[in-house]
Amino acid sequence: MKKAHPNKQIFLETHNVKNLHSGFGQFNFNLARALSKETEFLNEHEVILNCNNKSVKEELQSTISFNKYRPITRYPLFRMRKKFSLWHSVNQNTKIEPASKNVPYLLTIHDVNFLEEESGKQLDFRINQLKNKINRSSAIVYVSEFAKQNTHANFNIPDIPEYVIYNGNNFNVNASNYMENYQIKYVPNKPYIFSIGQVVEKKNFHTLIEMLRLLADIVLVIAGELKTAYAELLKEKIQQYKLENRVFLLGNITESDKIFYYKNCLAFAFPSLREGFGLPVLEAMTFGKPVFLSNKTSLPEIGGTHSFYWDNFDAKDMATVFETGMNTFQGNKAMFESAYINRSQQFTWEKAAKDYINIYKNILEN
């Protein structure tokens, strides 16, 4: 039975869990789920999630407490005045902060991509927002060494403890729940390249469409929210190159859908320009699939030595890297599959949760 420890309350600002199709939503949920299993820690500390997601509450309510998220708390005048033992801001973008400046404060930084993506007043706001978060922090966690290096290159970091904690691989938990007879909406009738992510410019999906023109007897399947301007650009590319029968934009898909497409794809491709971590890379590796990535930002760090990398996005060069990589993979398939699977298993939410708990304890003790 859940125990309340009012003097040891750790508040996680996890309102993004409302959207489990988003990267932050997945991070928030999987970290919370892993924390919910740390019985020894929870016997002495109350973990509170800022959350309105009914399904998350139903799954975690036996060990985790919940605060009802109110959008108005994004504004300084209406910030939460309760003084928790520790406030964990689980991503660098949230506008929700504690009213008191004296609350011990842990910040997780996933990336500072906004420096390249924003401009004008919005960029100024985001810079000041992160500066304020950094300056009030008791410690900072980064999700990759790249995220740490990039933050240091652009911001002054005070003399506080800093850590790198990698995200866990969702499918170390979820893949075992997949049903073989699951009914999928679209089953490709040819070998296919799979990709997934927010359908926005930085994901660089259009380069895969351009590359596909130079590959024979292969189709391309891309999953992700289609209500974006970039999705319309992709549709125009598909029509321009007359690839309606070879490129399929799925929109958002379920976890079981994802597992199906990872498990059955010819290869996984992720030509993203900016990533703080790159979780889909690990998900694909879970199934021993050949992984093709851009060599930008954090992706080489997560992809490791057995992934194949694009150093430019010329269609011909990308096709050459893909064909050469597939030949290399097929030439030593058992070794590559084993290497991918072993790497994917090194990143676990259980380890991430234990690492965060150690930081929580260090902050509380000091």
PDB file of C-alpha atoms in Angstrom, residues 19 37 45 83 87 131 163 170 204 213 215 235 237 265 273 310 320:
ATOM      1  CA  ASN A  19       0.705  12.996 -24.987  1.00  0.00           C
ATOM      2  CA  LYS A  37       9.064  -0.255  -9.152  1.00  0.00           C
ATOM      3  CA  HIS A  45       9.954   8.928  -0.288  1.00  0.00           C
ATOM      4  CA  LYS A  83       7.437  23.471  -0.853  1.00  0.00           C
ATOM      5  CA  TRP A  87      11.494  19.489  -7.651  1.00  0.00           C
ATOM      6  CA  LYS A 131      19.298  30.278 -18.212  1.00  0.00           C
ATOM      7  CA  TYR A 163      25.498  13.769 -14.774  1.00  0.00           C
ATOM      8  CA  ASN A 170      11.163   1.207 -24.283  1.00  0.00           C
ATOM      9  CA  ASN A 204      14.959  15.099 -42.616  1.00  0.00           C
ATOM     10  CA  ARG A 213      14.135   6.693 -56.286  1.00  0.00           C
ATOM     11  CA  LEU A 215      16.679   1.814 -54.923  1.00  0.00           C
ATOM     12  CA  LYS A 235       3.268  14.419 -49.746  1.00  0.00           C
ATOM     13  CA  LYS A 237       7.643  14.986 -52.881  1.00  0.00           C
ATOM     14  CA  CYS A 265      11.449  -4.169 -41.742  1.00  0.00           C
ATOM     15  CA  LEU A 273      19.661  16.541 -38.240  1.00  0.00           C
ATOM     16  CA  TRP A 310      25.325   9.199 -43.830  1.00  0.00           C
ATOM     17  CA  THR A 320      25.417   4.016 -52.019  1.00  0.00           C
TER      18      THR A 320
END
